[in-house]
Structure formats: structure tokens, C-alpha cells
Amino acid sequence: MKTRGLVVNHASAPLVPWEFDRRDLGPDDVALDIAYAGICHSDIHQAREEWGPAIFPMVPGHEIVGTVREVGPSVTKFAVGDRIGV
């Protein structure tokens, strides 16, 4: 599945648009259509490698709100169409 995000390619780089392939959904996975994402100070520190080495390219942001698009066969707590915050 193709998806889009804003990526940091190295510690001193700005955020830039990026399109990439996601792995297939696993049995315990939940796929989301993200409506909003926040980038907080911890994302910035990690992207700048201020807390140690980072893995690049990096798509920062972990405070997200969206809708469940697909669930793996083992998922029982979420259903397609659920609105969620992570």
C-alpha cells in the first residue's frame, strides 16, 4: 500500500514530502486513515539525534487522530470505521 508523509532524511534536514510503501497488514495490526498528527518536542529531539542515534528516513509524529480503515484477523478491540486517538 502506498502512503504519504513528511520525512526527515538526516538530523539537520527539514521535513519534506515523501511517498512510500507500507508492509502488509499483520494479524494483530490496525490500519488507520490519519486525519491529524501532532509533532511535539520529543519528535524534534529524536529527529535531531539529541537523544542518541536515529534511524533515517524518519516520519515524526506520534500523536494522531483518525479512522480505522482495516483490521487484522486477530484484532478484537477495534472495528473498521472506529474513530481513534493514539
mmCIF file with all atom_site columns, C-alpha atoms in Angstrom:
data_model
loop_
_atom_site.group_PDB
_atom_site.id
_atom_site.type_symbol
_atom_site.label_atom_id
_atom_site.label_alt_id
_atom_site.label_comp_id
_atom_site.label_asym_id
_atom_site.label_entity_id
_atom_site.label_seq_id
_atom_site.pdbx_PDB_ins_code
_atom_site.Cartn_x
_atom_site.Cartn_y
_atom_site.Cartn_z
_atom_site.occupancy
_atom_site.B_iso_or_equiv
_atom_site.pdbx_formal_charge
_atom_site.auth_seq_id
_atom_site.auth_comp_id
_atom_site.auth_asym_id
_atom_site.auth_atom_id
_atom_site.pdbx_PDB_model_num
ATOM 1  C CA . MET A 1 1  ? 0.000   0.000   0.000  1.00 0.00 ? 1  MET A CA 1
ATOM 2  C CA . LYS A 1 2  ? 1.306   3.456   -0.907 1.00 0.00 ? 2  LYS A CA 1
ATOM 3  C CA . THR A 1 3  ? 1.149   6.173   1.709  1.00 0.00 ? 3  THR A CA 1
ATOM 4  C CA . ARG A 1 4  ? 2.417   9.715   2.117  1.00 0.00 ? 4  ARG A CA 1
ATOM 5  C CA . GLY A 1 5  ? 4.069   11.551  4.960  1.00 0.00 ? 5  GLY A CA 1
ATOM 6  C CA . LEU A 1 6  ? 6.560   14.221  5.868  1.00 0.00 ? 6  LEU A CA 1
ATOM 7  C CA . VAL A 1 7  ? 10.035  12.803  6.366  1.00 0.00 ? 7  VAL A CA 1
ATOM 8  C CA . VAL A 1 8  ? 13.346  13.882  7.879  1.00 0.00 ? 8  VAL A CA 1
ATOM 9  C CA . ASN A 1 9  ? 16.286  12.386  5.955  1.00 0.00 ? 9  ASN A CA 1
ATOM 10 C CA . HIS A 1 10 ? 19.084  13.334  8.381  1.00 0.00 ? 10 HIS A CA 1
ATOM 11 C CA . ALA A 1 11 ? 19.495  15.215  11.662 1.00 0.00 ? 11 ALA A CA 1
ATOM 12 C CA . SER A 1 12 ? 19.846  18.683  10.117 1.00 0.00 ? 12 SER A CA 1
ATOM 13 C CA . ALA A 1 13 ? 17.276  18.251  7.326  1.00 0.00 ? 13 ALA A CA 1
ATOM 14 C CA . PRO A 1 14 ? 13.862  19.927  7.130  1.00 0.00 ? 14 PRO A CA 1
ATOM 15 C CA . LEU A 1 15 ? 10.641  17.955  6.771  1.00 0.00 ? 15 LEU A CA 1
ATOM 16 C CA . VAL A 1 16 ? 9.932   17.076  3.130  1.00 0.00 ? 16 VAL A CA 1
ATOM 17 C CA . PRO A 1 17 ? 7.030   15.218  1.443  1.00 0.00 ? 17 PRO A CA 1
ATOM 18 C CA . TRP A 1 18 ? 7.648   11.504  0.873  1.00 0.00 ? 18 TRP A CA 1
ATOM 19 C CA . GLU A 1 19 ? 5.642   8.638   -0.644 1.00 0.00 ? 19 GLU A CA 1
ATOM 20 C CA . PHE A 1 20 ? 6.468   5.102   0.434  1.00 0.00 ? 20 PHE A CA 1
ATOM 21 C CA . ASP A 1 21 ? 5.136   1.540   0.584  1.00 0.00 ? 21 ASP A CA 1
ATOM 22 C CA . ARG A 1 22 ? 3.710   0.146   3.820  1.00 0.00 ? 22 ARG A CA 1
ATOM 23 C CA . ARG A 1 23 ? 4.157   -3.506  4.709  1.00 0.00 ? 23 ARG A CA 1
ATOM 24 C CA . ASP A 1 24 ? 1.169   -5.844  4.522  1.00 0.00 ? 24 ASP A CA 1
ATOM 25 C CA . LEU A 1 25 ? -1.232  -5.781  7.461  1.00 0.00 ? 25 LEU A CA 1
ATOM 26 C CA . GLY A 1 26 ? -0.397  -8.434  10.058 1.00 0.00 ? 26 GLY A CA 1
ATOM 27 C CA . PRO A 1 27 ? -2.901  -10.427 12.138 1.00 0.00 ? 27 PRO A CA 1
ATOM 28 C CA . ASP A 1 28 ? -2.639  -8.050  15.129 1.00 0.00 ? 28 ASP A CA 1
ATOM 29 C CA . ASP A 1 29 ? -2.385  -4.797  13.148 1.00 0.00 ? 29 ASP A CA 1
ATOM 30 C CA . VAL A 1 30 ? -4.811  -1.901  12.777 1.00 0.00 ? 30 VAL A CA 1
ATOM 31 C CA . ALA A 1 31 ? -4.522  0.332   9.679  1.00 0.00 ? 31 ALA A CA 1
ATOM 32 C CA . LEU A 1 32 ? -5.585  3.944   10.114 1.00 0.00 ? 32 LEU A CA 1
ATOM 33 C CA . ASP A 1 33 ? -6.574  6.789   7.865  1.00 0.00 ? 33 ASP A CA 1
ATOM 34 C CA . ILE A 1 34 ? -4.868  9.600   9.785  1.00 0.00 ? 34 ILE A CA 1
ATOM 35 C CA . ALA A 1 35 ? -6.772  12.885  9.843  1.00 0.00 ? 35 ALA A CA 1
ATOM 36 C CA . TYR A 1 36 ? -4.402  14.855  12.088 1.00 0.00 ? 36 TYR A CA 1
ATOM 37 C CA . ALA A 1 37 ? -0.958  14.311  13.604 1.00 0.00 ? 37 ALA A CA 1
ATOM 38 C CA . GLY A 1 38 ? 0.968   16.376  16.093 1.00 0.00 ? 38 GLY A CA 1
ATOM 39 C CA . ILE A 1 39 ? 4.724   16.785  16.185 1.00 0.00 ? 39 ILE A CA 1
ATOM 40 C CA . CYS A 1 40 ? 5.891   17.501  19.726 1.00 0.00 ? 40 CYS A CA 1
ATOM 41 C CA . HIS A 1 41 ? 9.243   18.281  21.312 1.00 0.00 ? 41 HIS A CA 1
ATOM 42 C CA . SER A 1 42 ? 10.143  14.589  21.700 1.00 0.00 ? 42 SER A CA 1
ATOM 43 C CA . ASP A 1 43 ? 9.791   14.069  17.925 1.00 0.00 ? 43 ASP A CA 1
ATOM 44 C CA . ILE A 1 44 ? 12.066  17.041  17.272 1.00 0.00 ? 44 ILE A CA 1
ATOM 45 C CA . HIS A 1 45 ? 14.704  15.825  19.760 1.00 0.00 ? 45 HIS A CA 1
ATOM 46 C CA . GLN A 1 46 ? 14.676  12.358  18.179 1.00 0.00 ? 46 GLN A CA 1
ATOM 47 C CA . ALA A 1 47 ? 14.873  13.723  14.621 1.00 0.00 ? 47 ALA A CA 1
ATOM 48 C CA . ARG A 1 48 ? 17.839  15.925  15.577 1.00 0.00 ? 48 ARG A CA 1
ATOM 49 C CA . GLU A 1 49 ? 19.560  12.941  17.245 1.00 0.00 ? 49 GLU A CA 1
ATOM 50 C CA . GLU A 1 50 ? 19.690  14.837  20.541 1.00 0.00 ? 50 GLU A CA 1
ATOM 51 C CA . TRP A 1 51 ? 18.762  11.646  22.431 1.00 0.00 ? 51 TRP A CA 1
ATOM 52 C CA . GLY A 1 52 ? 21.088  9.324   20.545 1.00 0.00 ? 52 GLY A CA 1
ATOM 53 C CA . PRO A 1 53 ? 21.333  7.855   17.054 1.00 0.00 ? 53 PRO A CA 1
ATOM 54 C CA . ALA A 1 54 ? 18.158  7.871   14.960 1.00 0.00 ? 54 ALA A CA 1
ATOM 55 C CA . ILE A 1 55 ? 17.051  5.737   12.036 1.00 0.00 ? 55 ILE A CA 1
ATOM 56 C CA . PHE A 1 56 ? 16.501  7.725   8.850  1.00 0.00 ? 56 PHE A CA 1
ATOM 57 C CA . PRO A 1 57 ? 14.395  8.388   6.911  1.00 0.00 ? 57 PRO A CA 1
ATOM 58 C CA . MET A 1 58 ? 12.095  9.204   9.828  1.00 0.00 ? 58 MET A CA 1
ATOM 59 C CA . VAL A 1 59 ? 8.431   10.209  9.753  1.00 0.00 ? 59 VAL A CA 1
ATOM 60 C CA . PRO A 1 60 ? 7.995   12.083  13.053 1.00 0.00 ? 60 PRO A CA 1
ATOM 61 C CA . GLY A 1 61 ? 4.698   12.415  14.882 1.00 0.00 ? 61 GLY A CA 1
ATOM 62 C CA . HIS A 1 62 ? 3.066   10.033  17.303 1.00 0.00 ? 62 HIS A CA 1
ATOM 63 C CA . GLU A 1 63 ? 0.028   11.983  18.497 1.00 0.00 ? 63 GLU A CA 1
ATOM 64 C CA . ILE A 1 64 ? -2.543  11.037  15.873 1.00 0.00 ? 64 ILE A CA 1
ATOM 65 C CA . VAL A 1 65 ? -6.296  11.022  15.322 1.00 0.00 ? 65 VAL A CA 1
ATOM 66 C CA . GLY A 1 66 ? -8.003  9.094   12.575 1.00 0.00 ? 66 GLY A CA 1
ATOM 67 C CA . THR A 1 67 ? -10.377 6.346   11.494 1.00 0.00 ? 67 THR A CA 1
ATOM 68 C CA . VAL A 1 68 ? -9.780  2.607   11.396 1.00 0.00 ? 68 VAL A CA 1
ATOM 69 C CA . ARG A 1 69 ? -9.541  1.543   7.744  1.00 0.00 ? 69 ARG A CA 1
ATOM 70 C CA . GLU A 1 70 ? -8.679  -2.147  8.174  1.00 0.00 ? 70 GLU A CA 1
ATOM 71 C CA . VAL A 1 71 ? -8.006  -4.625  10.988 1.00 0.00 ? 71 VAL A CA 1
ATOM 72 C CA . GLY A 1 72 ? -6.068  -7.876  11.087 1.00 0.00 ? 72 GLY A CA 1
ATOM 73 C CA . PRO A 1 73 ? -7.972  -11.112 11.774 1.00 0.00 ? 73 PRO A CA 1
ATOM 74 C CA . SER A 1 74 ? -6.832  -11.287 15.430 1.00 0.00 ? 74 SER A CA 1
ATOM 75 C CA . VAL A 1 75 ? -7.962  -7.753  16.320 1.00 0.00 ? 75 VAL A CA 1
ATOM 76 C CA . THR A 1 76 ? -10.996 -7.671  18.640 1.00 0.00 ? 76 THR A CA 1
ATOM 77 C CA . LYS A 1 77 ? -10.969 -4.203  20.232 1.00 0.00 ? 77 LYS A CA 1
ATOM 78 C CA . PHE A 1 78 ? -11.287 -2.109  17.063 1.00 0.00 ? 78 PHE A CA 1
ATOM 79 C CA . ALA A 1 79 ? -13.542 -2.203  14.008 1.00 0.00 ? 79 ALA A CA 1
ATOM 80 C CA . VAL A 1 80 ? -13.466 -0.546  10.604 1.00 0.00 ? 80 VAL A CA 1
ATOM 81 C CA . GLY A 1 81 ? -14.916 2.952   10.911 1.00 0.00 ? 81 GLY A CA 1
ATOM 82 C CA . ASP A 1 82 ? -13.962 3.472   14.582 1.00 0.00 ? 82 ASP A CA 1
ATOM 83 C CA . ARG A 1 83 ? -12.589 6.941   15.338 1.00 0.00 ? 83 ARG A CA 1
ATOM 84 C CA . ILE A 1 84 ? -9.443  6.726   17.417 1.00 0.00 ? 84 ILE A CA 1
ATOM 85 C CA . GLY A 1 85 ? -6.685  8.752   19.019 1.00 0.00 ? 85 GLY A CA 1
ATOM 86 C CA . VAL A 1 86 ? -3.212  7.350   19.554 1.00 0.00 ? 86 VAL A CA 1
#
